[in-house]
Coordinates of C-alpha atoms in Angstrom, one line a residue:
Chain A
X1 CA -0.3 -0.2 0.0
X2 CA 2.9 2.0 0.8
X3 CA 4.1 1.8 -2.9
X4 CA 0.8 2.2 -4.3
X5 CA 1.3 5.7 -2.1
X6 CA 4.7 6.4 -3.3
X7 CA 3.4 5.9 -7.2
X8 CA 0.9 7.8 -6.6
X9 CA 2.4 11.8 -5.0
X10 CA 4.8 10.7 -8.3
X11 CA 2.0 10.7 -10.8
X12 CA 3.8 14.3 -11.6
X13 CA 6.7 12.4 -12.8
X14 CA 4.8 9.8 -15.1
X15 CA 3.2 12.3 -16.9
X16 CA 6.5 14.0 -16.7
X17 CA 8.1 10.8 -18.2
X18 CA 4.8 10.4 -21.1
X19 CA 5.0 13.3 -22.7
X20 CA 9.1 12.9 -22.9
X21 CA 7.8 9.6 -24.9
X22 CA 5.6 10.7 -27.0
X23 CA 7.9 13.9 -27.8
X24 CA 10.5 11.6 -28.2
X25 CA 8.7 9.3 -30.7
X26 CA 7.4 12.2 -33.0
X27 CA 10.5 14.2 -33.1
X28 CA 12.5 13.1 -35.3
X29 CA 10.8 11.5 -38.6
X30 CA 10.0 12.9 -41.7
X31 CA 6.6 11.5 -41.1
X32 CA 6.2 12.4 -37.1
X33 CA 2.6 12.0 -36.0
X34 CA 1.3 10.0 -39.1
X35 CA 3.3 6.6 -38.2
X36 CA 1.1 5.8 -35.1
X37 CA -1.6 5.6 -37.8
X38 CA 0.4 4.5 -40.8
X39 CA 1.8 1.1 -38.7
X40 CA -1.4 -0.6 -38.0
X41 CA -3.5 0.5 -40.5
X42 CA -1.2 -1.5 -42.9
X43 CA -1.5 -3.9 -40.4
X44 CA -4.9 -4.3 -41.4
X45 CA -5.2 -3.7 -45.0
X46 CA -2.4 -6.9 -45.2
X47 CA -4.9 -8.6 -42.7
X48 CA -7.7 -7.4 -44.6
X49 CA -5.9 -8.7 -48.5
X50 CA -4.7 -12.3 -47.4
X51 CA -7.9 -12.9 -44.6
X52 CA -10.3 -11.0 -46.1
X53 CA -10.1 -11.2 -49.7
X54 CA -7.8 -14.2 -50.7
X55 CA -8.4 -17.5 -48.2
X56 CA -12.2 -16.7 -47.8
X57 CA -13.5 -15.1 -50.7
X58 CA -16.6 -13.1 -49.4
X59 CA -17.3 -16.0 -47.3
X60 CA -16.6 -14.4 -44.2
X61 CA -19.6 -14.0 -41.3
X62 CA -17.8 -10.2 -40.2
X63 CA -18.5 -7.6 -42.8
X64 CA -17.5 -5.0 -43.5
X65 CA -14.4 -7.6 -42.2
X66 CA -12.0 -4.0 -42.6
X67 CA -13.6 -2.9 -39.6
X68 CA -13.4 -6.1 -37.9
X69 CA -9.9 -6.2 -38.5
X70 CA -9.7 -2.3 -37.1
X71 CA -11.5 -2.7 -33.8
X72 CA -9.4 -6.4 -32.9
X73 CA -5.6 -4.6 -34.5
X74 CA -5.9 -1.8 -32.8
X75 CA -6.7 -2.6 -29.2
X76 CA -4.3 -5.5 -29.9
X77 CA -1.2 -3.6 -30.9
X78 CA -1.8 -1.8 -27.6
X79 CA -1.0 -4.8 -26.3
X80 CA 1.6 -5.9 -27.9
X81 CA 3.6 -2.8 -28.0
X82 CA 3.4 -3.2 -24.6
X83 CA 4.8 -6.8 -24.2
X84 CA 7.6 -5.3 -26.9
X85 CA 8.2 -3.7 -24.6
X86 CA 8.5 -5.3 -21.8
X87 CA 12.1 -6.4 -22.8
X88 CA 14.4 -3.5 -22.9
X89 CA 11.5 -1.5 -20.5
X90 CA 14.2 -1.1 -17.2
X91 CA 17.1 -2.1 -19.7
X92 CA 17.0 1.0 -22.2
X93 CA 16.5 3.5 -19.5
X94 CA 19.0 1.8 -17.3
X95 CA 20.9 5.4 -17.0
X96 CA 17.3 6.9 -16.0
X97 CA 16.1 4.3 -13.5
X98 CA 19.7 4.1 -11.9
X99 CA 20.1 7.5 -11.2
X100 CA 16.6 7.6 -9.8
X101 CA 14.8 6.4 -6.7
X102 CA 11.1 6.5 -8.2
X103 CA 8.9 3.5 -8.1
X104 CA 10.3 1.2 -10.2
X105 CA 6.6 0.2 -11.4
X106 CA 6.5 3.7 -12.6
X107 CA 8.6 2.7 -15.5
X108 CA 6.1 -0.3 -16.1
X109 CA 3.1 1.9 -15.8
X110 CA 4.7 4.8 -18.6
X111 CA 5.2 2.0 -21.4
X112 CA 1.8 1.0 -20.8
X113 CA 0.1 4.6 -20.0
X114 CA 2.4 6.2 -23.3
X115 CA 0.6 3.3 -25.4
X116 CA -3.2 3.2 -24.3
X117 CA -2.5 7.1 -25.6
X118 CA -0.9 6.3 -28.7
X119 CA -3.6 3.7 -29.5
X120 CA -6.1 6.6 -28.5
X121 CA -4.5 8.8 -31.5
X122 CA -5.5 5.7 -33.9
X123 CA -9.2 5.2 -33.4
X124 CA -9.6 8.1 -35.7
X125 CA -8.9 5.9 -38.4
X126 CA -11.9 3.3 -36.9
X127 CA -14.0 6.7 -36.9
X128 CA -12.5 7.6 -40.8
X129 CA -14.1 4.2 -41.9
X130 CA -17.5 3.6 -39.9
X131 CA -18.6 7.4 -41.5
X132 CA -17.3 5.9 -45.2
X133 CA -19.2 3.0 -45.3
X134 CA -21.7 5.2 -43.8
X135 CA -22.2 7.6 -46.3
X136 CA -20.6 5.9 -49.2
X137 CA -21.9 2.8 -49.4
X138 CA -25.4 0.7 -48.4
X139 CA -23.8 -1.5 -46.1
X140 CA -25.6 -1.6 -42.6
X141 CA -22.7 0.3 -40.5
X142 CA -24.5 1.3 -36.7
X143 CA -22.9 2.3 -33.7
X144 CA -24.7 0.7 -30.7
X145 CA -25.3 1.5 -27.6
X146 CA -21.9 -0.7 -26.4
X147 CA -20.0 2.4 -27.4
X148 CA -20.5 3.4 -23.9
X149 CA -19.1 0.3 -22.3
X150 CA -15.6 1.0 -24.0
X151 CA -14.3 3.0 -21.2
X152 CA -14.6 -0.3 -18.7
X153 CA -12.4 -2.3 -21.4
X154 CA -9.8 0.5 -21.3
X155 CA -9.9 0.0 -17.7
X156 CA -10.0 -3.6 -18.0
X157 CA -6.9 -4.0 -20.9
X158 CA -5.1 -1.3 -19.2
X159 CA -4.7 -3.1 -16.1
X160 CA -4.2 -6.3 -17.8
X161 CA -1.5 -4.6 -20.1
X162 CA 0.0 -2.8 -16.5
X163 CA -0.7 -7.3 -14.9
X164 CA 1.9 -8.1 -17.9
X165 CA 4.5 -5.5 -17.8
X166 CA 4.9 -5.4 -14.4
X167 CA 5.6 -9.8 -14.9
X168 CA 7.6 -9.6 -17.8
X169 CA 10.0 -6.5 -17.4
X170 CA 12.3 -8.1 -14.4
X171 CA 11.2 -11.7 -15.9
X172 CA 13.2 -10.0 -19.7
X173 CA 16.0 -8.3 -17.3
X174 CA 16.7 -11.7 -15.5
X175 CA 16.4 -14.3 -17.9
X176 CA 16.6 -12.6 -21.2
X177 CA 15.6 -16.2 -22.8
X178 CA 11.7 -14.6 -21.6
X179 CA 12.6 -11.6 -23.7
X180 CA 13.2 -14.1 -26.9
X181 CA 9.2 -15.8 -26.0
X182 CA 7.0 -13.2 -25.2
X183 CA 8.4 -12.4 -29.1
X184 CA 7.3 -15.5 -30.5
X185 CA 4.9 -15.3 -28.4
X186 CA 3.2 -12.1 -29.5
X187 CA 2.5 -13.6 -32.7
X188 CA 0.9 -16.4 -31.7
X189 CA -0.9 -13.8 -29.6
X190 CA -2.3 -12.8 -32.3
X191 CA -4.1 -15.7 -33.4
X192 CA -5.0 -17.3 -30.2
X193 CA -7.2 -13.6 -29.4
X194 CA -10.0 -13.1 -32.3
X195 CA -8.7 -10.8 -34.0
X196 CA -9.5 -12.0 -37.7
X197 CA -11.8 -13.6 -37.0
X198 CA -15.0 -13.6 -34.4
X199 CA -16.5 -15.7 -30.9
X200 CA -19.5 -16.2 -33.4
X201 CA -17.4 -17.5 -36.5
X202 CA -15.2 -19.6 -33.6
X203 CA -18.4 -21.6 -32.1
X204 CA -18.8 -22.3 -35.6
X205 CA -16.8 -24.2 -35.8
X206 CA -16.6 -25.8 -32.6
X207 CA -19.9 -26.9 -33.5
X208 CA -18.7 -28.2 -36.9
X209 CA -16.1 -30.0 -35.7
X210 CA -18.1 -31.6 -32.6
X211 CA -16.2 -29.9 -29.8
X212 CA -17.1 -29.7 -26.5
X213 CA -18.8 -27.0 -25.1
X214 CA -16.5 -26.3 -22.3
X215 CA -13.2 -25.5 -24.6
X216 CA -14.9 -22.6 -25.3
X217 CA -14.2 -20.9 -22.1
X218 CA -11.0 -22.2 -21.6
X219 CA -10.5 -20.4 -24.8
X220 CA -12.1 -17.5 -22.9
X221 CA -9.3 -17.7 -20.5
X222 CA -7.1 -15.0 -22.4
X223 CA -8.0 -11.8 -21.0
X224 CA -8.0 -10.8 -24.1
X225 CA -10.9 -13.1 -25.5
X226 CA -13.9 -10.6 -23.3
X227 CA -12.1 -7.5 -23.7
X228 CA -11.6 -7.4 -27.7
X229 CA -15.0 -9.1 -28.2
X230 CA -16.5 -5.6 -26.8
X231 CA -14.8 -4.0 -28.7
X232 CA -16.0 -5.9 -31.4
X233 CA -19.2 -5.3 -30.6
X234 CA -19.8 -1.8 -31.0
X235 CA -19.8 -2.3 -34.2
X236 CA -20.8 -5.3 -34.3
X237 CA -23.6 -6.6 -31.5
X238 CA -25.0 -9.7 -34.1
X239 CA -21.9 -11.1 -34.4
X240 CA -19.5 -11.1 -31.0
X241 CA -20.8 -12.8 -27.7
X242 CA -21.9 -12.4 -24.6
X243 CA -20.3 -9.3 -24.3
X244 CA -21.4 -8.8 -20.0
X245 CA -20.7 -11.6 -19.0
X246 CA -17.2 -12.5 -20.6
X247 CA -15.7 -8.5 -20.4
X248 CA -16.5 -9.3 -16.2
X249 CA -14.6 -12.6 -16.7
X250 CA -11.8 -10.8 -18.3
X251 CA -12.4 -8.5 -15.7
X252 CA -11.4 -10.8 -12.5
X253 CA -8.9 -12.4 -14.7
X254 CA -7.4 -8.9 -15.5
X255 CA -7.2 -8.2 -12.1
X256 CA -5.1 -11.9 -11.3
X257 CA -2.4 -10.9 -13.5
X258 CA -2.5 -7.5 -12.2
X259 CA -2.0 -9.0 -8.8
X260 CA 0.5 -11.3 -9.8
X261 CA 2.7 -9.0 -11.2
X262 CA 2.8 -6.4 -8.6
X263 CA 3.9 -8.9 -6.2
X264 CA 6.4 -10.8 -9.0
X265 CA 7.9 -7.0 -9.3
X266 CA 8.7 -6.3 -5.4
X267 CA 10.5 -10.0 -5.2
X268 CA 12.5 -9.4 -8.6
X269 CA 13.4 -6.3 -7.9
X270 CA 16.2 -5.8 -5.9
X271 CA 18.0 -8.2 -8.4
X272 CA 17.4 -6.3 -11.3
X273 CA 19.0 -3.6 -9.8
X274 CA 21.8 -5.5 -9.1
X275 CA 21.9 -6.7 -13.2
X276 CA 21.7 -2.9 -14.6
Chain B
X1 CA 31.5 26.1 7.2
X2 CA 29.2 24.7 10.4
X3 CA 30.0 21.4 11.7
X4 CA 28.3 19.5 14.3
X5 CA 31.2 18.9 17.3
X6 CA 31.4 15.5 16.6
X7 CA 33.7 12.4 19.2
X8 CA 36.3 11.1 17.3
X9 CA 38.4 8.4 18.2
X10 CA 42.2 8.4 16.6
X11 CA 42.7 5.9 13.8
X12 CA 45.6 4.9 15.9
X13 CA 44.2 2.8 18.1
X14 CA 42.8 0.5 15.2
X15 CA 40.2 -0.8 15.5
X16 CA 39.2 -4.7 14.2
X17 CA 36.9 -4.6 11.5
X18 CA 34.3 -6.4 13.9
X19 CA 33.9 -3.7 15.4
X20 CA 34.4 -0.3 13.6
X21 CA 34.9 3.3 14.9
X22 CA 31.8 4.8 15.8
X23 CA 30.6 8.4 15.1
X24 CA 27.8 9.4 16.9
X25 CA 25.7 12.8 16.2
X26 CA 23.7 13.7 19.1
X27 CA 23.0 17.3 18.9
X28 CA 22.1 17.6 15.0
X29 CA 18.7 16.2 12.9
X30 CA 20.3 12.8 11.4
X31 CA 20.9 13.6 7.4
X32 CA 21.4 9.9 6.6
X33 CA 21.5 6.8 8.6
X34 CA 22.6 3.3 8.2
X35 CA 21.6 0.6 9.9
X36 CA 23.2 -3.0 9.4
X37 CA 23.3 -2.7 6.2
X38 CA 24.9 -5.7 3.9
X39 CA 23.5 -6.4 -0.1
X40 CA 25.5 -9.5 -1.7
X41 CA 26.0 -10.0 -5.3
X42 CA 26.8 -13.5 -7.2
X43 CA 30.2 -13.6 -8.4
X44 CA 29.6 -15.2 -11.8
X45 CA 26.9 -15.3 -14.0
X46 CA 25.8 -12.2 -13.7
X47 CA 24.1 -12.1 -16.4
X48 CA 23.0 -15.6 -17.8
X49 CA 21.2 -17.4 -15.3
X50 CA 19.8 -19.8 -16.7
X51 CA 15.7 -20.8 -16.8
X52 CA 16.1 -23.8 -14.3
X53 CA 17.0 -21.5 -11.6
X54 CA 13.3 -19.6 -11.6
X55 CA 12.8 -23.1 -10.0
X56 CA 15.9 -23.6 -7.5
X57 CA 17.3 -20.2 -6.5
X58 CA 19.8 -21.6 -4.0
X59 CA 21.5 -24.3 -6.0
X60 CA 24.8 -23.7 -6.2
X61 CA 24.7 -20.2 -3.9
X62 CA 26.2 -20.3 -1.1
X63 CA 29.6 -20.8 -3.0
X64 CA 29.4 -18.2 -6.1
X65 CA 28.0 -15.6 -3.8
X66 CA 29.5 -12.8 -1.3
X67 CA 28.9 -9.7 0.2
X68 CA 29.6 -6.1 -0.9
X69 CA 29.1 -4.6 2.2
X70 CA 27.9 -6.1 5.4
X71 CA 27.0 -4.5 8.9
X72 CA 27.3 -1.0 8.0
X73 CA 25.9 1.9 10.3
X74 CA 26.4 4.5 10.9
X75 CA 24.6 8.1 11.2
X76 CA 25.1 11.1 9.6
X77 CA 23.3 14.4 10.8
X78 CA 22.5 17.2 8.6
X79 CA 25.0 19.9 7.4
X80 CA 27.7 17.3 7.7
X81 CA 30.2 17.1 4.6
X82 CA 30.9 13.2 4.4
X83 CA 33.2 11.6 2.4
X84 CA 33.3 7.8 1.6
X85 CA 37.4 6.3 1.2
X86 CA 38.6 3.3 0.1
X87 CA 40.1 1.0 -2.5
X88 CA 38.8 -0.2 -5.5
X89 CA 36.1 -2.8 -4.9
X90 CA 35.8 -2.9 -1.1
X91 CA 32.0 -1.1 -2.0
X92 CA 32.0 2.7 -2.1
X93 CA 30.0 2.9 -5.1
X94 CA 27.5 0.2 -3.9
X95 CA 26.9 2.4 -0.3
X96 CA 27.2 5.2 -2.8
X97 CA 23.8 3.4 -4.5
X98 CA 21.5 2.0 -2.0
X99 CA 21.9 5.6 0.1
X100 CA 20.6 6.9 -3.0
X101 CA 18.1 4.4 -3.2
X102 CA 18.7 3.2 -6.9
X103 CA 20.0 -0.6 -5.3
X104 CA 18.1 -2.3 -1.6
X105 CA 20.1 -4.0 0.4
X106 CA 19.7 -7.9 1.7
X107 CA 20.0 -7.2 5.2
X108 CA 19.6 -3.8 7.1
X109 CA 18.2 -0.1 5.8
X110 CA 18.9 2.6 5.6
X111 CA 17.4 6.4 5.9
X112 CA 17.5 8.9 3.5
X113 CA 16.2 12.6 5.1
X114 CA 14.5 15.0 2.7
X115 CA 15.4 14.8 -0.8
X116 CA 19.1 14.3 -2.4
X117 CA 20.2 16.1 -5.6
X118 CA 22.4 13.1 -7.5
X119 CA 25.4 14.1 -8.8
X120 CA 25.9 10.5 -10.1
X121 CA 24.8 9.5 -13.4
X122 CA 24.0 13.6 -14.1
X123 CA 22.9 13.0 -17.7
X124 CA 21.0 9.9 -17.1
X125 CA 17.8 11.3 -17.9
X126 CA 18.8 13.3 -20.8
X127 CA 17.5 11.7 -24.1
X128 CA 19.6 13.2 -27.4
X129 CA 16.1 14.2 -29.3
X130 CA 14.9 17.1 -27.4
X131 CA 16.1 20.1 -26.6
X132 CA 18.2 21.2 -24.4
X133 CA 15.2 23.5 -22.9
X134 CA 12.6 20.1 -23.1
X135 CA 15.2 18.4 -21.6
X136 CA 15.8 20.8 -19.2
X137 CA 12.3 20.1 -18.1
X138 CA 12.0 17.0 -18.3
X139 CA 14.3 16.1 -16.3
X140 CA 14.0 18.9 -13.6
X141 CA 10.7 17.4 -13.3
X142 CA 11.7 14.0 -12.5
X143 CA 13.2 14.7 -10.2
X144 CA 11.0 16.3 -8.3
X145 CA 11.2 20.4 -9.3
X146 CA 8.0 21.7 -10.2
X147 CA 7.7 23.5 -13.4
X148 CA 7.3 26.5 -12.0
X149 CA 10.4 26.1 -10.5
X150 CA 12.6 25.1 -13.7
X151 CA 10.8 28.0 -15.0
X152 CA 12.3 29.9 -11.9
X153 CA 15.6 28.9 -12.6
X154 CA 16.0 28.4 -15.9
X155 CA 18.3 31.5 -17.2
X156 CA 20.6 30.8 -14.5
X157 CA 21.4 27.7 -15.0
X158 CA 21.5 28.1 -19.0
X159 CA 24.1 30.7 -17.9
X160 CA 26.3 28.8 -15.5
X161 CA 26.5 26.0 -17.7
X162 CA 27.8 28.3 -21.3
X163 CA 25.0 27.3 -23.1
X164 CA 22.7 30.3 -23.9
X165 CA 23.2 30.0 -27.6
X166 CA 21.8 26.3 -27.5
X167 CA 19.4 26.5 -25.4
X168 CA 16.6 25.5 -28.3
X169 CA 19.1 22.2 -30.3
X170 CA 18.8 18.8 -30.0
X171 CA 21.1 17.8 -27.0
X172 CA 22.6 15.2 -29.1
X173 CA 23.7 18.1 -31.2
X174 CA 26.3 19.7 -28.0
X175 CA 29.2 18.7 -27.3
X176 CA 29.7 16.5 -24.5
X177 CA 31.7 18.7 -22.2
X178 CA 28.4 21.2 -22.5
X179 CA 26.0 18.3 -21.7
X180 CA 28.1 17.0 -18.7
X181 CA 27.4 21.2 -17.6
X182 CA 24.3 21.3 -19.0
X183 CA 23.1 18.3 -16.3
X184 CA 25.6 19.6 -13.2
X185 CA 23.7 22.6 -14.0
X186 CA 20.8 21.1 -13.8
X187 CA 21.5 18.9 -10.4
X188 CA 23.2 21.5 -8.6
X189 CA 20.4 23.5 -8.7
X190 CA 17.6 20.7 -7.0
X191 CA 17.1 22.5 -3.5
X192 CA 17.5 19.2 -1.9
X193 CA 19.0 19.3 1.3
X194 CA 21.4 16.1 0.9
X195 CA 23.9 15.8 -2.1
X196 CA 25.6 12.7 -3.2
X197 CA 28.4 12.7 -5.2
X198 CA 30.1 9.8 -7.3
X199 CA 33.8 10.0 -7.4
X200 CA 33.3 9.3 -11.6
X201 CA 31.9 12.2 -12.1
X202 CA 33.3 14.9 -14.6
X203 CA 32.5 18.0 -14.8
X204 CA 34.3 19.7 -18.0
X205 CA 36.8 22.0 -18.7
X206 CA 39.0 23.5 -16.2
X207 CA 38.2 26.5 -15.5
X208 CA 34.7 25.0 -15.7
X209 CA 35.7 22.3 -13.0
X210 CA 36.8 26.1 -10.8
X211 CA 33.3 26.9 -11.3
X212 CA 31.8 23.1 -10.1
X213 CA 33.9 23.4 -7.4
X214 CA 32.9 26.7 -6.1
X215 CA 29.1 25.7 -6.5
X216 CA 29.7 22.9 -4.3
X217 CA 31.2 25.3 -1.3
X218 CA 28.1 27.3 -1.8
X219 CA 25.7 25.0 -1.6
X220 CA 27.5 23.2 1.8
X221 CA 28.2 26.6 3.5
X222 CA 24.5 27.0 2.8
X223 CA 23.7 23.7 5.4
X224 CA 23.7 21.2 2.7
X225 CA 25.1 17.4 3.1
X226 CA 27.8 16.4 1.3
X227 CA 27.7 12.1 0.7
X228 CA 31.1 11.8 -1.2
X229 CA 32.3 8.2 -2.6
X230 CA 36.3 9.0 -3.9
X231 CA 39.5 7.6 -3.2
X232 CA 41.3 11.3 -4.0
X233 CA 42.8 11.9 -1.5
X234 CA 42.8 16.2 -2.4
X235 CA 39.2 15.9 -3.0
X236 CA 38.4 14.2 0.1
X237 CA 40.6 17.0 2.7
X238 CA 38.8 20.4 -0.4
X239 CA 34.6 19.1 0.4
X240 CA 34.5 16.9 3.9
X241 CA 34.8 16.9 8.0
X242 CA 34.7 13.9 8.3
X243 CA 35.8 10.1 6.6
X244 CA 34.3 6.4 6.4
X245 CA 36.8 4.4 5.2
X246 CA 35.6 0.3 3.6
X247 CA 37.2 -2.4 3.4
X248 CA 36.8 -5.5 2.7
X249 CA 32.4 -4.5 2.5
X250 CA 32.8 -3.4 6.5
X251 CA 33.4 0.5 7.6
X252 CA 37.0 0.3 8.8
X253 CA 36.8 4.1 10.4
X254 CA 34.8 6.1 10.9
X255 CA 36.3 10.0 11.9
X256 CA 37.9 13.4 10.9
X257 CA 38.8 13.0 7.3
X258 CA 42.5 13.7 8.1
X259 CA 42.7 10.9 10.6
X260 CA 40.5 8.9 8.6
X261 CA 43.1 9.2 5.4
X262 CA 46.4 8.9 7.3
X263 CA 44.6 5.4 8.4
X264 CA 43.6 4.8 5.1
X265 CA 47.1 5.9 3.8
X266 CA 48.9 3.7 6.3
X267 CA 46.9 0.9 5.3
X268 CA 47.8 0.5 1.8
X269 CA 51.2 0.6 2.0
X270 CA 51.3 -1.9 4.3
X271 CA 49.3 -3.9 1.7
X272 CA 52.1 -3.4 -0.5
X273 CA 51.0 -0.1 -2.6
X274 CA 52.4 3.4 -2.9
X275 CA 49.5 5.1 -1.9
X276 CA 49.2 8.4 -2.7
X277 CA 52.2 9.7 -1.6
X278 CA 54.5 7.6 -4.6
X279 CA 51.8 7.3 -7.0
X280 CA 52.1 11.5 -7.6
X281 CA 55.4 10.5 -7.5
X282 CA 55.3 8.0 -9.8
X283 CA 53.2 10.7 -11.7
X284 CA 55.5 12.7 -12.1
X285 CA 58.4 10.3 -12.8
X286 CA 56.1 9.7 -15.5
X287 CA 55.5 13.3 -16.8
X288 CA 58.9 13.9 -16.9
X289 CA 59.5 10.5 -19.3
X290 CA 57.2 11.9 -21.8
X291 CA 59.1 15.3 -21.6
X292 CA 62.0 13.7 -22.2
X293 CA 60.8 11.9 -25.7
X294 CA 59.0 14.9 -27.2
X295 CA 61.4 16.7 -26.8
X296 CA 63.5 14.4 -28.0
X297 CA 61.0 14.1 -31.0
X298 CA 61.0 17.8 -31.6
X299 CA 65.4 17.3 -32.2
X300 CA 64.9 15.2 -34.8
X301 CA 65.8 11.7 -33.4
X302 CA 63.0 9.1 -33.3
X303 CA 61.8 8.3 -29.8
X304 CA 62.7 4.9 -28.2
X305 CA 59.5 2.8 -28.1
X306 CA 60.5 1.7 -24.4
X307 CA 60.6 6.0 -23.7
X308 CA 56.8 6.5 -24.5
X309 CA 55.2 6.3 -21.8
X310 CA 51.7 4.3 -24.2
X311 CA 49.6 2.7 -21.0
X312 CA 48.7 6.5 -20.3
X313 CA 47.5 5.4 -16.7
X314 CA 43.7 6.9 -17.8
X315 CA 42.1 4.9 -15.5
X316 CA 44.6 5.1 -12.1
X317 CA 42.5 6.3 -8.9
X318 CA 43.8 9.6 -8.5
X319 CA 41.4 11.7 -10.5
X320 CA 42.6 15.2 -8.6
X321 CA 44.1 16.1 -12.6
X322 CA 46.9 14.4 -13.2
X323 CA 47.6 14.9 -17.5
X324 CA 45.6 12.2 -19.3
X325 CA 42.0 12.9 -16.9
X326 CA 41.4 16.1 -18.0
X327 CA 37.8 16.0 -16.8
X328 CA 37.5 14.1 -13.9
X329 CA 37.1 16.6 -11.0
X330 CA 39.9 17.4 -8.8
X331 CA 41.0 20.5 -6.6
X332 CA 40.7 23.9 -8.5
X333 CA 44.7 23.7 -7.7
X334 CA 45.5 20.7 -8.7
X335 CA 46.3 22.7 -11.9
X336 CA 46.8 26.2 -13.5

């Protein structure tokens, strides 16, 4: 608890660090801020082309598919970036970490928060596409009431990301292998989470193959399932599963992840500092 | 400077390593207090730990671990200026990191009253891509300065660092001397009651070094507590009134700086090291040799290789402005 208070006292510094992150990210390259938009946009287009055009040839339930991808990939990238950061979070800024006695959790919070802001910056892409489909095509695109649950989904994903960062950043520092595993896992994770397909589609596949229902609940033990499902529900209420139940499950799992991360971080902190 | 009276015991009747000379300051409020402080490190495999260690962390541990510091206790009163001395690898820098809170002890505790201005890794928080102005705001903020305070002291910091024309230049375009000047100027503008200085601190050329010293003097005269890690005799005598001598991770002596230095020197000589006097002599000899070699070269002849001092002795442990270490902080009187 004392630790939490110390972090709260230093929230101004957290704020400064986040601003610094954003400044550094946009200060130097020619395209600057545009990269934040281009990066996920290109990724989405590639997925759309491969899965929407080549593989499925129009037989995908979630239409328009590019909107489906956007609502999944953009938030997924937030978590993916946090996973990517966790390997060098403490090492990269070692000089800074070792020149101040700030609560070290701040370095994790800073990564999660600045990546969150980056994620928010990419949301206009989705808005533009939604407007495009509403105005220029006759596909029925509408924003549902679930849009008001978004802040809650953001909060749950924030908690989950902090938990991941707290768990992985000290482990990556102490065991270089973990860093490599995390890198590979991030790629797998994109396919293990409902990013390019929906839970409805998945349930259909389970039914076709005759797989037991409880397997779906095992699948839902990934906290991102409930979170991404909520994002999808904003534009695709028919293709999503029980939003409230799954998001609640995600919230519980994320809280668990956070507690584990918090404890592990405290335990490994002295050893990590010796390595820096 | 106003130093609290302390009861110094003579290092002449040197205590056993386990019972260090203690200085108990009663009449001034405490600035830094350490109690039975200890920390251990691994001797080998520092980085490449195996995953199996996760499951059985204690396997083979006893052998490969050593205590870098143990049973270190002291109290430093506010306004005292204390130098930590000891040979290489005796735990000086580790103690400094523990006091600064950048390492967590395995045993005991250390307490700091109020904030600290750490002159350690001073340019650590600066980002190469941002301008001097942005950097000052951000790093100042990281060290606890409020936005208004940075604004208020901004011109002074820039003036002192002599970088008036580069306020909006990206930090990486500054020369390394300018960078350290900016960093030093900022950190010493922090209005914290305790100043921690690491021996590796470098502040730039001779003229700035003099200025840096003057500023440190002013800060000390203003009642700041100083915690200095060094093995430069001149630096210690110049800045400190009390010395804590670390040997093999324990407090060997604690008392008046002159007496502690004396003990340190006699210990060094007993162990076969020449001590400072010897090192200064060595430095003089080397300078003479180099000069002679240069003269010979100027005279047209090739200097015999054996006369040229290839090993420039840059990492010699005396930082008082020997030739070859122009950047190290040392007494302004060290070199003209």
